[in-house]
mmCIF file of C-alpha atoms in Angstrom:
data_model
loop_
_atom_site.group_PDB
_atom_site.id
_atom_site.type_symbol
_atom_site.label_atom_id
_atom_site.label_comp_id
_atom_site.label_asym_id
_atom_site.label_seq_id
_atom_site.Cartn_x
_atom_site.Cartn_y
_atom_site.Cartn_z
ATOM 1 C CA MET A 18 -63.109 -24.121 108.229
ATOM 2 C CA ASP A 19 -59.321 -23.152 108.229
ATOM 3 C CA THR A 20 -57.927 -19.711 108.135
ATOM 4 C CA ASP A 21 -56.866 -19.830 104.562
ATOM 5 C CA ASN A 22 -60.479 -20.703 103.301
ATOM 6 C CA LEU A 23 -61.951 -17.952 105.432
ATOM 7 C CA VAL A 24 -59.639 -15.507 103.996
ATOM 8 C CA ARG A 25 -59.983 -16.833 100.568
ATOM 9 C CA LYS A 26 -63.814 -16.533 100.780
ATOM 10 C CA LYS A 27 -63.637 -12.867 102.127
ATOM 11 C CA VAL A 28 -61.438 -11.796 99.281
ATOM 12 C CA ASP A 29 -63.753 -13.451 96.839
ATOM 13 C CA LYS A 30 -66.571 -11.551 98.074
ATOM 14 C CA VAL A 31 -64.789 -8.081 98.065
ATOM 15 C CA ILE A 32 -63.529 -8.399 94.441
ATOM 16 C CA GLY A 33 -66.565 -9.966 93.267
ATOM 17 C CA PHE A 34 -68.546 -6.896 92.132
ATOM 18 C CA ARG A 35 -66.882 -6.061 88.929
ATOM 19 C CA LYS A 36 -68.198 -3.720 86.310
ATOM 20 C CA ARG A 37 -68.764 -4.199 82.520
ATOM 21 C CA LYS A 38 -65.892 -2.829 80.266
ATOM 22 C CA THR A 39 -67.147 0.663 80.035
ATOM 23 C CA GLN A 40 -68.094 1.271 83.635
ATOM 24 C CA LEU A 41 -64.740 1.343 85.354
ATOM 25 C CA ILE A 42 -63.253 4.893 86.182
ATOM 26 C CA CYS A 43 -59.725 3.831 85.373
ATOM 27 C CA ALA A 44 -59.051 1.256 82.652
ATOM 28 C CA ALA A 45 -61.468 -1.774 82.990
ATOM 29 C CA VAL A 46 -59.521 -4.781 82.041
ATOM 30 C CA PRO A 47 -56.464 -3.893 84.152
ATOM 31 C CA ILE A 48 -58.846 -3.719 87.138
ATOM 32 C CA ILE A 49 -60.352 -6.958 86.456
ATOM 33 C CA LEU A 50 -56.869 -8.403 85.824
ATOM 34 C CA LEU A 51 -55.694 -7.254 89.317
ATOM 35 C CA ALA A 52 -58.877 -8.788 90.873
ATOM 36 C CA MET A 53 -58.489 -12.080 89.125
ATOM 37 C CA ASN A 54 -54.680 -12.327 90.006
ATOM 38 C CA VAL A 55 -55.387 -11.741 93.688
ATOM 39 C CA ARG A 56 -57.797 -14.573 93.601
ATOM 40 C CA ALA A 57 -55.447 -16.730 91.630
ATOM 41 C CA GLN A 58 -52.541 -16.364 94.179
ATOM 42 C CA VAL A 59 -54.780 -16.782 97.349
ATOM 43 C CA PRO A 60 -55.023 -20.597 97.643
ATOM 44 C CA SER A 61 -51.276 -21.117 97.610
ATOM 45 C CA ASP A 62 -49.793 -18.532 99.871
ATOM 46 C CA PHE A 63 -52.397 -16.127 101.500
ATOM 47 C CA ALA A 64 -51.449 -17.740 104.853
ATOM 48 C CA GLN A 65 -47.964 -16.216 104.572
ATOM 49 C CA ASP A 66 -47.275 -13.126 106.637
ATOM 50 C CA MET A 67 -44.437 -10.679 106.768
ATOM 51 C CA SER A 68 -42.945 -8.121 109.007
ATOM 52 C CA ILE A 69 -43.273 -4.305 107.874
ATOM 53 C CA ASP A 70 -41.478 -1.289 108.854
ATOM 54 C CA ALA A 71 -42.519 2.296 109.567
ATOM 55 C CA GLY A 72 -41.773 3.283 105.953
ATOM 56 C CA THR A 73 -44.163 0.687 104.561
ATOM 57 C CA LYS A 74 -46.740 1.743 106.971
ATOM 58 C CA SER A 75 -46.571 5.398 105.996
ATOM 59 C CA ALA A 76 -46.461 4.526 102.382
ATOM 60 C CA VAL A 77 -49.718 2.457 102.784
ATOM 61 C CA ILE A 78 -51.372 5.204 104.748
ATOM 62 C CA LEU A 79 -50.475 7.791 102.197
ATOM 63 C CA SER A 80 -51.683 5.857 99.171
ATOM 64 C CA LEU A 81 -54.800 4.872 100.916
ATOM 65 C CA SER A 82 -55.758 8.406 101.956
ATOM 66 C CA GLN A 83 -55.047 9.699 98.616
ATOM 67 C CA GLY A 84 -57.312 6.933 97.055
ATOM 68 C CA LEU A 85 -60.066 7.730 99.457
ATOM 69 C CA ARG A 86 -60.036 11.418 98.888
ATOM 70 C CA LYS A 87 -59.912 10.975 95.190
ATOM 71 C CA MET A 88 -62.119 7.981 94.482
ATOM 72 C CA TYR A 89 -64.416 6.858 97.301
ATOM 73 C CA VAL A 90 -67.970 7.179 96.116
ATOM 74 C CA PHE A 91 -68.933 9.602 98.937
ATOM 75 C CA PRO A 92 -66.425 12.305 98.831
ATOM 76 C CA GLY A 93 -67.111 13.753 102.262
ATOM 77 C CA LEU A 94 -66.685 10.351 103.751
ATOM 78 C CA GLY A 95 -63.643 9.678 101.867
ATOM 79 C CA THR A 96 -61.995 12.814 103.325
ATOM 80 C CA LYS A 97 -63.158 11.860 106.747
ATOM 81 C CA LEU A 98 -61.676 8.388 106.441
ATOM 82 C CA ALA A 99 -58.262 9.861 105.143
ATOM 83 C CA GLU A 100 -58.145 12.285 108.048
ATOM 84 C CA MET A 101 -58.936 9.540 110.480
ATOM 85 C CA LEU A 102 -56.104 7.241 109.174
ATOM 86 C CA GLU A 103 -53.652 10.088 109.037
ATOM 87 C CA GLU A 104 -54.544 11.169 112.731
ATOM 88 C CA HIS A 105 -53.926 7.460 113.789
ATOM 89 C CA GLU A 106 -50.456 7.506 112.170
ATOM 90 C CA LYS A 107 -49.606 10.960 113.496
ATOM 91 C CA HIS A 108 -50.202 9.767 117.128
ATOM 92 C CA GLY A 109 -48.116 6.669 116.604
ATOM 93 C CA ASP A 110 -51.021 4.248 117.001
ATOM 94 C CA TYR A 111 -49.596 1.853 114.323
ATOM 95 C CA SER A 112 -45.956 1.728 115.684
ATOM 96 C CA SER A 113 -46.401 -1.434 117.637
ATOM 97 C CA VAL A 114 -47.987 -3.270 114.475
ATOM 98 C CA THR A 115 -45.321 -5.253 112.706
ATOM 99 C CA SER A 116 -47.452 -7.882 110.910
ATOM 100 C CA ALA A 117 -48.564 -7.124 107.598
ATOM 101 C CA LYS A 118 -51.869 -9.110 107.873
ATOM 102 C CA LYS A 119 -52.726 -7.546 111.199
ATOM 103 C CA PHE A 120 -51.983 -4.057 109.828
ATOM 104 C CA SER A 121 -54.285 -4.543 106.871
ATOM 105 C CA GLN A 122 -57.014 -5.862 109.258
ATOM 106 C CA LEU A 123 -56.546 -2.837 111.581
ATOM 107 C CA LEU A 124 -57.091 -0.440 108.683
ATOM 108 C CA THR A 125 -60.042 -2.232 107.399
ATOM 109 C CA ALA A 126 -61.568 -2.159 111.097
ATOM 110 C CA GLN A 127 -60.902 1.441 111.465
ATOM 111 C CA MET A 128 -62.575 2.378 108.405
ATOM 112 C CA LYS A 129 -65.577 0.286 109.134
ATOM 113 C CA SER A 130 -65.825 2.038 112.473
ATOM 114 C CA ILE A 131 -66.786 5.138 110.282
ATOM 115 C CA VAL A 132 -68.621 3.636 107.269
ATOM 116 C CA GLN A 133 -70.229 0.266 107.089
ATOM 117 C CA ASP A 134 -69.222 -0.392 103.566
ATOM 118 C CA ALA A 135 -68.746 -4.184 102.923
ATOM 119 C CA HIS A 136 -66.521 -3.753 99.872
ATOM 120 C CA LEU A 137 -63.996 -1.215 101.457
ATOM 121 C CA GLN A 138 -61.195 -3.213 102.665
ATOM 122 C CA VAL A 139 -57.318 -3.395 102.752
ATOM 123 C CA PHE A 140 -55.527 -6.534 101.776
ATOM 124 C CA TYR A 141 -51.991 -7.986 102.372
ATOM 125 C CA VAL A 142 -50.926 -9.920 99.330
ATOM 126 C CA PRO A 143 -47.791 -11.987 99.513
ATOM 127 C CA GLN A 144 -47.409 -11.587 95.629
ATOM 128 C CA MET A 145 -48.706 -8.163 94.138
ATOM 129 C CA PRO A 146 -50.883 -8.426 91.163
ATOM 130 C CA PRO A 147 -49.633 -6.423 88.096
ATOM 131 C CA SER A 148 -50.482 -2.663 88.141
ATOM 132 C CA PRO A 149 -52.973 -1.388 85.655
ATOM 133 C CA LYS A 150 -50.095 0.190 83.796
ATOM 134 C CA SER A 151 -48.395 -3.194 83.409
ATOM 135 C CA ALA A 152 -51.450 -5.107 82.277
ATOM 136 C CA GLN A 153 -50.944 -6.451 78.906
ATOM 137 C CA GLY A 154 -53.351 -5.577 76.174
ATOM 138 C CA PRO A 155 -57.205 -4.786 76.282
ATOM 139 C CA ARG A 156 -58.242 -8.432 76.734
ATOM 140 C CA PRO A 157 -58.287 -10.778 79.616
ATOM 141 C CA SER A 158 -55.458 -13.282 79.329
ATOM 142 C CA PRO A 159 -55.876 -16.795 78.024
ATOM 143 C CA ARG A 160 -55.548 -18.262 81.436
ATOM 144 C CA MET A 161 -58.290 -16.268 82.857
ATOM 145 C CA ILE A 162 -60.427 -17.109 79.968
ATOM 146 C CA SER A 163 -59.706 -20.704 80.461
ATOM 147 C CA GLU A 164 -60.482 -20.569 84.140
ATOM 148 C CA VAL A 165 -64.130 -19.046 83.537
ATOM 149 C CA GLU A 166 -64.624 -21.580 80.834
ATOM 150 C CA ARG A 167 -63.617 -24.469 83.145
ATOM 151 C CA ASP A 168 -66.243 -23.023 85.463
ATOM 152 C CA ASN A 169 -68.831 -23.040 82.739
ATOM 153 C CA PHE A 170 -69.146 -19.498 83.153
ATOM 154 C CA GLY A 171 -70.636 -19.905 86.660
ATOM 155 C CA PHE A 172 -73.674 -22.022 85.345
ATOM 156 C CA ARG A 173 -72.834 -25.057 87.441
ATOM 157 C CA GLU A 174 -76.067 -27.082 87.229
ATOM 158 C CA VAL A 175 -79.177 -27.057 85.185
ATOM 159 C CA LYS A 176 -81.909 -29.680 85.735
ATOM 160 C CA LEU A 177 -85.547 -30.603 85.940
ATOM 161 C CA LEU A 178 -86.986 -31.509 89.354
ATOM 162 C CA ARG A 179 -90.224 -33.591 89.745
ATOM 163 C CA GLY A 180 -93.362 -31.698 88.970
ATOM 164 C CA ASN A 181 -91.586 -29.762 85.916
ATOM 165 C CA ILE A 182 -89.794 -27.288 88.133
ATOM 166 C CA GLY A 183 -86.505 -26.060 86.776
ATOM 167 C CA TYR A 184 -83.325 -25.798 88.737
ATOM 168 C CA LEU A 185 -80.367 -23.484 87.979
ATOM 169 C CA LYS A 186 -77.389 -23.222 90.037
ATOM 170 C CA VAL A 187 -75.185 -20.114 89.280
ATOM 171 C CA THR A 188 -72.006 -19.582 91.149
ATOM 172 C CA GLY A 189 -70.700 -16.525 89.365
ATOM 173 C CA PHE A 190 -71.622 -13.634 87.074
ATOM 174 C CA PRO A 191 -68.703 -13.427 84.675
ATOM 175 C CA ASP A 192 -68.234 -11.574 81.347
ATOM 176 C CA ALA A 193 -71.510 -11.639 79.476
ATOM 177 C CA GLU A 194 -69.853 -11.405 76.108
ATOM 178 C CA ARG A 195 -68.284 -14.762 76.520
ATOM 179 C CA GLY A 196 -70.730 -16.377 78.828
ATOM 180 C CA GLY A 197 -73.826 -15.476 76.653
ATOM 181 C CA PRO A 198 -73.924 -18.733 74.750
ATOM 182 C CA THR A 199 -73.954 -20.720 78.030
ATOM 183 C CA VAL A 200 -76.738 -18.598 79.435
ATOM 184 C CA ALA A 201 -78.883 -19.040 76.350
ATOM 185 C CA ALA A 202 -78.220 -22.892 76.565
ATOM 186 C CA ALA A 203 -79.410 -22.993 80.301
ATOM 187 C CA MET A 204 -82.405 -20.820 79.710
ATOM 188 C CA THR A 205 -83.536 -22.833 76.574
ATOM 189 C CA PHE A 206 -83.235 -26.172 78.627
ATOM 190 C CA ILE A 207 -85.601 -24.833 81.307
ATOM 191 C CA SER A 208 -87.873 -22.894 79.081
ATOM 192 C CA HIS A 209 -90.726 -25.298 79.221
ATOM 193 C CA THR A 210 -90.880 -25.818 82.947
ATOM 194 C CA ASN A 211 -93.597 -24.282 84.966
ATOM 195 C CA ALA A 212 -91.540 -22.699 87.643
ATOM 196 C CA LEU A 213 -87.908 -21.986 88.205
ATOM 197 C CA ILE A 214 -85.605 -22.159 91.157
ATOM 198 C CA ILE A 215 -82.235 -20.110 90.850
ATOM 199 C CA ASP A 216 -79.678 -20.975 93.313
ATOM 200 C CA LEU A 217 -77.373 -18.228 94.228
ATOM 201 C CA ARG A 218 -76.366 -19.545 97.697
ATOM 202 C CA GLN A 219 -72.715 -20.153 96.583
ATOM 203 C CA ASN A 220 -72.508 -17.401 94.127
ATOM 204 C CA ARG A 221 -69.323 -15.223 94.199
ATOM 205 C CA GLY A 222 -70.671 -12.179 92.392
ATOM 206 C CA GLY A 223 -69.259 -10.705 89.203
ATOM 207 C CA ASP A 224 -70.182 -8.404 86.317
ATOM 208 C CA PRO A 225 -73.398 -6.246 86.220
ATOM 209 C CA GLY A 226 -73.432 -6.943 82.457
ATOM 210 C CA MET A 227 -74.120 -10.642 83.202
ATOM 211 C CA VAL A 228 -76.769 -9.584 85.749
ATOM 212 C CA ASP A 229 -78.359 -7.427 82.859
ATOM 213 C CA LEU A 230 -78.300 -10.328 80.523
ATOM 214 C CA LEU A 231 -79.635 -12.928 82.773
ATOM 215 C CA ALA A 232 -82.457 -10.672 84.235
ATOM 216 C CA SER A 233 -83.577 -9.895 80.894
ATOM 217 C CA TYR A 234 -84.752 -13.500 80.437
ATOM 218 C CA PHE A 235 -87.496 -13.044 83.003
ATOM 219 C CA PHE A 236 -89.307 -10.123 81.222
ATOM 220 C CA ASN A 237 -90.858 -9.668 77.790
ATOM 221 C CA ALA A 238 -88.786 -7.979 75.160
ATOM 222 C CA ASN A 239 -90.944 -4.845 75.182
ATOM 223 C CA PRO A 240 -91.343 -2.566 76.848
ATOM 224 C CA PRO A 241 -87.864 -2.254 78.368
ATOM 225 C CA VAL A 242 -87.669 -2.704 82.127
ATOM 226 C CA HIS A 243 -85.466 -0.486 84.314
ATOM 227 C CA LEU A 244 -83.446 -2.630 86.551
ATOM 228 C CA ASN A 245 -81.022 -0.559 88.341
ATOM 229 C CA ASP A 246 -78.729 2.599 88.332
ATOM 230 C CA LEU A 247 -75.355 3.048 89.441
ATOM 231 C CA SER A 248 -74.037 6.456 90.569
ATOM 232 C CA TRP A 249 -70.238 6.781 89.864
ATOM 233 C CA ARG A 250 -67.970 9.299 91.377
ATOM 234 C CA LYS A 251 -65.930 11.370 88.912
ATOM 235 C CA ALA A 252 -62.452 10.726 90.178
ATOM 236 C CA GLY A 253 -61.003 13.866 91.865
ATOM 237 C CA THR A 254 -64.257 15.661 92.088
ATOM 238 C CA THR A 255 -67.524 15.770 94.064
ATOM 239 C CA GLU A 256 -69.517 15.213 90.838
ATOM 240 C CA HIS A 257 -71.134 11.857 89.870
ATOM 241 C CA ARG A 258 -72.431 10.306 86.752
ATOM 242 C CA LEU A 259 -75.531 8.067 86.583
ATOM 243 C CA GLN A 260 -75.476 4.820 84.524
ATOM 244 C CA GLN A 261 -78.690 3.150 83.964
ATOM 245 C CA PHE A 262 -79.242 -0.628 83.453
ATOM 246 C CA TRP A 263 -82.461 -1.808 81.411
ATOM 247 C CA THR A 264 -83.477 -5.334 80.304
ATOM 248 C CA LEU A 265 -82.198 -6.080 76.713
ATOM 249 C CA PRO A 266 -84.459 -5.909 73.687
ATOM 250 C CA TYR A 267 -82.852 -9.185 72.446
ATOM 251 C CA VAL A 268 -81.573 -12.320 74.127
ATOM 252 C CA PRO A 269 -80.519 -15.517 72.611
ATOM 253 C CA GLY A 270 -82.504 -18.523 73.435
ATOM 254 C CA GLU A 271 -85.888 -18.732 75.065
ATOM 255 C CA ARG A 272 -87.195 -15.929 77.565
ATOM 256 C CA TYR A 273 -89.060 -16.891 80.665
ATOM 257 C CA PRO A 274 -91.538 -14.308 81.481
ATOM 258 C CA ASN A 275 -94.752 -14.658 83.454
ATOM 259 C CA LYS A 276 -93.706 -17.790 85.317
ATOM 260 C CA LYS A 277 -93.040 -18.097 88.986
ATOM 261 C CA VAL A 278 -89.407 -17.713 89.964
ATOM 262 C CA TYR A 279 -87.746 -18.358 93.166
ATOM 263 C CA ILE A 280 -84.106 -17.301 94.112
ATOM 264 C CA LEU A 281 -82.074 -19.018 96.861
ATOM 265 C CA VAL A 282 -79.526 -16.867 98.868
ATOM 266 C CA SER A 283 -77.332 -17.124 101.818
ATOM 267 C CA ASN A 284 -75.309 -14.599 104.139
ATOM 268 C CA GLU A 285 -72.499 -15.370 101.836
ATOM 269 C CA THR A 286 -74.376 -14.253 98.603
ATOM 270 C CA PRO A 287 -72.566 -11.060 97.602
ATOM 271 C CA SER A 288 -72.273 -8.098 95.384
ATOM 272 C CA ALA A 289 -73.716 -8.671 91.661
ATOM 273 C CA ALA A 290 -75.640 -11.698 92.863
ATOM 274 C CA GLU A 291 -77.300 -9.445 95.452
ATOM 275 C CA GLU A 292 -78.103 -6.920 92.660
ATOM 276 C CA PHE A 293 -79.607 -9.701 90.558
ATOM 277 C CA THR A 294 -81.794 -10.692 93.541
ATOM 278 C CA TYR A 295 -82.684 -7.440 94.830
ATOM 279 C CA ASP A 296 -83.635 -6.128 91.230
ATOM 280 C CA LEU A 297 -86.096 -9.028 90.563
ATOM 281 C CA GLN A 298 -87.521 -8.786 93.995
ATOM 282 C CA ALA A 299 -88.148 -4.889 93.802
ATOM 283 C CA LEU A 300 -89.866 -5.688 90.349
ATOM 284 C CA LYS A 301 -92.026 -8.265 91.968
ATOM 285 C CA ARG A 302 -90.670 -10.796 89.524
ATOM 286 C CA ALA A 303 -89.158 -13.291 91.941
ATOM 287 C CA ILE A 304 -89.477 -14.697 95.554
ATOM 288 C CA VAL A 305 -86.350 -14.678 97.539
ATOM 289 C CA VAL A 306 -85.824 -17.719 99.891
ATOM 290 C CA GLY A 307 -83.073 -18.059 102.408
ATOM 291 C CA GLU A 308 -80.974 -15.732 104.680
ATOM 292 C CA PRO A 309 -80.243 -11.960 104.320
ATOM 293 C CA THR A 310 -77.304 -11.645 102.024
ATOM 294 C CA TRP A 311 -73.931 -10.216 102.511
ATOM 295 C CA GLY A 312 -74.660 -6.533 102.129
ATOM 296 C CA GLY A 313 -72.316 -4.979 99.535
ATOM 297 C CA ALA A 314 -73.848 -2.553 96.988
ATOM 298 C CA ASN A 315 -71.167 -0.202 96.232
ATOM 299 C CA PRO A 316 -68.910 -1.485 93.378
ATOM 300 C CA GLY A 317 -65.375 -0.219 92.838
ATOM 301 C CA GLY A 318 -61.920 -1.478 91.942
ATOM 302 C CA VAL A 319 -58.499 -2.592 93.237
ATOM 303 C CA THR A 320 -55.960 -0.048 94.006
ATOM 304 C CA PRO A 321 -52.334 -0.751 94.624
ATOM 305 C CA LEU A 322 -51.064 0.859 97.890
ATOM 306 C CA ALA A 323 -47.487 -0.191 98.509
ATOM 307 C CA ASP A 324 -45.495 -3.509 98.215
ATOM 308 C CA HIS A 325 -47.803 -6.304 99.277
ATOM 309 C CA PHE A 326 -50.831 -4.110 100.145
ATOM 310 C CA ILE A 327 -53.900 -3.375 97.920
ATOM 311 C CA ALA A 328 -57.319 -1.829 98.815
ATOM 312 C CA PHE A 329 -60.713 -2.385 97.225
ATOM 313 C CA ILE A 330 -62.298 1.255 97.386
ATOM 314 C CA PRO A 331 -65.964 1.512 96.126
ATOM 315 C CA ARG A 332 -66.521 4.164 93.593
ATOM 316 C CA GLY A 333 -70.011 3.897 92.809
ATOM 317 C CA GLU A 334 -73.476 3.441 94.466
ATOM 318 C CA ALA A 335 -76.435 1.134 93.398
ATOM 319 C CA ILE A 336 -79.649 3.012 93.334
ATOM 320 C CA ASN A 337 -82.750 0.916 92.566
ATOM 321 C CA PRO A 338 -85.356 2.522 90.460
ATOM 322 C CA VAL A 339 -88.156 0.968 92.474
ATOM 323 C CA THR A 340 -87.024 1.397 96.107
ATOM 324 C CA LYS A 341 -84.757 4.424 95.535
ATOM 325 C CA THR A 342 -82.110 2.719 97.677
ATOM 326 C CA ASN A 343 -80.053 -0.426 97.952
ATOM 327 C CA TRP A 344 -78.970 -3.385 100.103
ATOM 328 C CA GLU A 345 -75.655 -1.896 101.548
ATOM 329 C CA GLY A 346 -75.024 -2.944 104.900
ATOM 330 C CA LYS A 347 -78.269 -4.901 105.458
ATOM 331 C CA GLY A 348 -78.286 -7.344 102.575
ATOM 332 C CA VAL A 349 -81.198 -8.383 100.463
ATOM 333 C CA GLN A 350 -84.021 -9.420 102.817
ATOM 334 C CA PRO A 351 -85.679 -12.657 101.848
ATOM 335 C CA ASP A 352 -89.459 -12.891 101.138
ATOM 336 C CA ILE A 353 -89.249 -16.319 102.941
ATOM 337 C CA LYS A 354 -86.770 -16.370 105.600
ATOM 338 C CA VAL A 355 -85.185 -19.776 106.366
ATOM 339 C CA PRO A 356 -81.695 -21.106 106.858
ATOM 340 C CA ALA A 357 -79.759 -21.469 103.726
ATOM 341 C CA GLY A 358 -79.496 -25.227 104.001
ATOM 342 C CA SER A 359 -83.369 -25.529 103.931
ATOM 343 C CA ALA A 360 -83.978 -22.846 101.153
ATOM 344 C CA LEU A 361 -84.123 -25.305 98.304
ATOM 345 C CA THR A 362 -86.556 -27.486 100.153
ATOM 346 C CA LYS A 363 -88.810 -24.484 101.036
ATOM 347 C CA ALA A 364 -88.668 -23.131 97.582
ATOM 348 C CA TYR A 365 -89.395 -26.411 95.936
ATOM 349 C CA THR A 366 -92.351 -27.424 97.970
ATOM 350 C CA SER A 367 -93.758 -23.736 97.785
ATOM 351 C CA ALA A 368 -93.597 -23.994 93.935
ATOM 352 C CA LEU A 369 -95.395 -27.202 93.938
ATOM 353 C CA GLN A 370 -98.141 -25.966 96.269
ATOM 354 C CA TYR A 371 -98.423 -22.699 94.272
ATOM 355 C CA LEU A 372 -98.627 -24.666 90.781
ATOM 356 C CA ILE A 373 -101.317 -26.880 92.390
ATOM 357 C CA THR A 374 -103.503 -23.946 93.115
ATOM 358 C CA VAL A 375 -103.314 -22.383 89.736
ATOM 359 C CA THR A 376 -103.674 -25.420 87.410
ATOM 360 C CA ASN A 377 -106.858 -26.241 85.683
ATOM 361 C CA ASP A 378 -105.828 -29.424 84.443
ATOM 362 C CA ASN A 379 -106.763 -32.402 86.460
ATOM 363 C CA GLU A 380 -103.917 -34.637 85.175
ATOM 364 C CA ASP A 381 -101.404 -31.960 85.818
ATOM 365 C CA MET A 382 -102.799 -31.390 89.291
ATOM 366 C CA ASN A 383 -102.485 -35.122 90.124
ATOM 367 C CA ARG A 384 -98.807 -35.113 88.898
ATOM 368 C CA LEU A 385 -98.070 -32.141 91.112
ATOM 369 C CA LYS A 386 -99.650 -33.694 94.171
ATOM 370 C CA ASP A 387 -97.903 -36.921 93.550
ATOM 371 C CA ALA A 388 -94.525 -34.981 93.441
ATOM 372 C CA LEU A 389 -95.233 -33.300 96.692
ATOM 373 C CA ALA A 390 -96.389 -36.487 98.318
ATOM 374 C CA GLN A 391 -93.238 -38.311 96.890
ATOM 375 C CA PHE A 392 -90.898 -35.728 98.333
ATOM 376 C CA TYR A 393 -92.594 -35.394 101.894
ATOM 377 C CA ALA A 394 -92.404 -39.332 101.845
ATOM 378 C CA GLY A 395 -88.650 -39.089 101.524
ATOM 379 C CA LYS A 396 -88.543 -40.312 97.848
ATOM 380 C CA GLY A 397 -87.508 -37.256 96.029
ATOM 381 C CA GLU A 398 -84.038 -35.834 96.636
ATOM 382 C CA LEU A 399 -83.169 -32.310 95.739
ATOM 383 C CA GLU A 400 -79.502 -32.188 96.242
#
């Protein structure tokens, strides 16, 4: 894979964990606009570099240190990170760095030597996204809306596999308000299957509001189920506010409670996709198959630092109500650990074998056994 693609995937993951509109510490829509605009410009010119002078580096360190002290989810660590960066600058440790890209990479590496926070990163961007103050209006732009619509709101594939097993490939968790009808259509399509495989191996993360919506389909309407909490730091203070996430009492389309669910993950599965997986796994509602995930549980927002530099600073911490912790730094651990490329095969055969053991109908059992035999004989293709 070339350098452009590697960097693009990295940025996609870091900016992937976005919050629903009411969750952002600063204006929600501007932060989402910033993230989307970074992604929009990456493919064409992210490989460009530029020389930077001492003034630019000092401006970056000043803005980054202020942001860490004011907004980083863990106040004590935020102060420690800021002091570390300022100490490096004081001793001239950045004087020989003239590449913008290498400077951003160095700052990221230095911060990660103190805190293993997957989302905490500095980026060099050839074209700065608009600042929150210049973002126009309270709604995403028509171009942004068009992009997520073309992507079918992340719901890229829904089909029936032999043996009446549903398959749902989700590559992102966009705005639930706009994506709701697509979710309802997909869930209605697979509502009569006997088991479901949800493929998040190529998911890029997204909005916890969509996590709430999709997760709600896998539980009964009542009683509500506590999915997750986010502890947000109040900017400029050491205090936090707790935000709870529960299943929704109403969802459009058909729910999918009480049936076996498998979730496929890879080590590239990030952020909101990890939250969805972790929540359902903790509630014993899904079997996770694949590789340990990316390991980013602290949501935040994009902060402009100086010309051509931005940072993603985590401002919240996920706290699962069951485990009392999260997946930061370690990823969601699969129940069935296999290489990502083998995850669909493993989940599919496991689902068939499970259904064979629980069915009381001889005709259904024969169909399931035939599906398994056909697959092992090489006559059934999954992807």
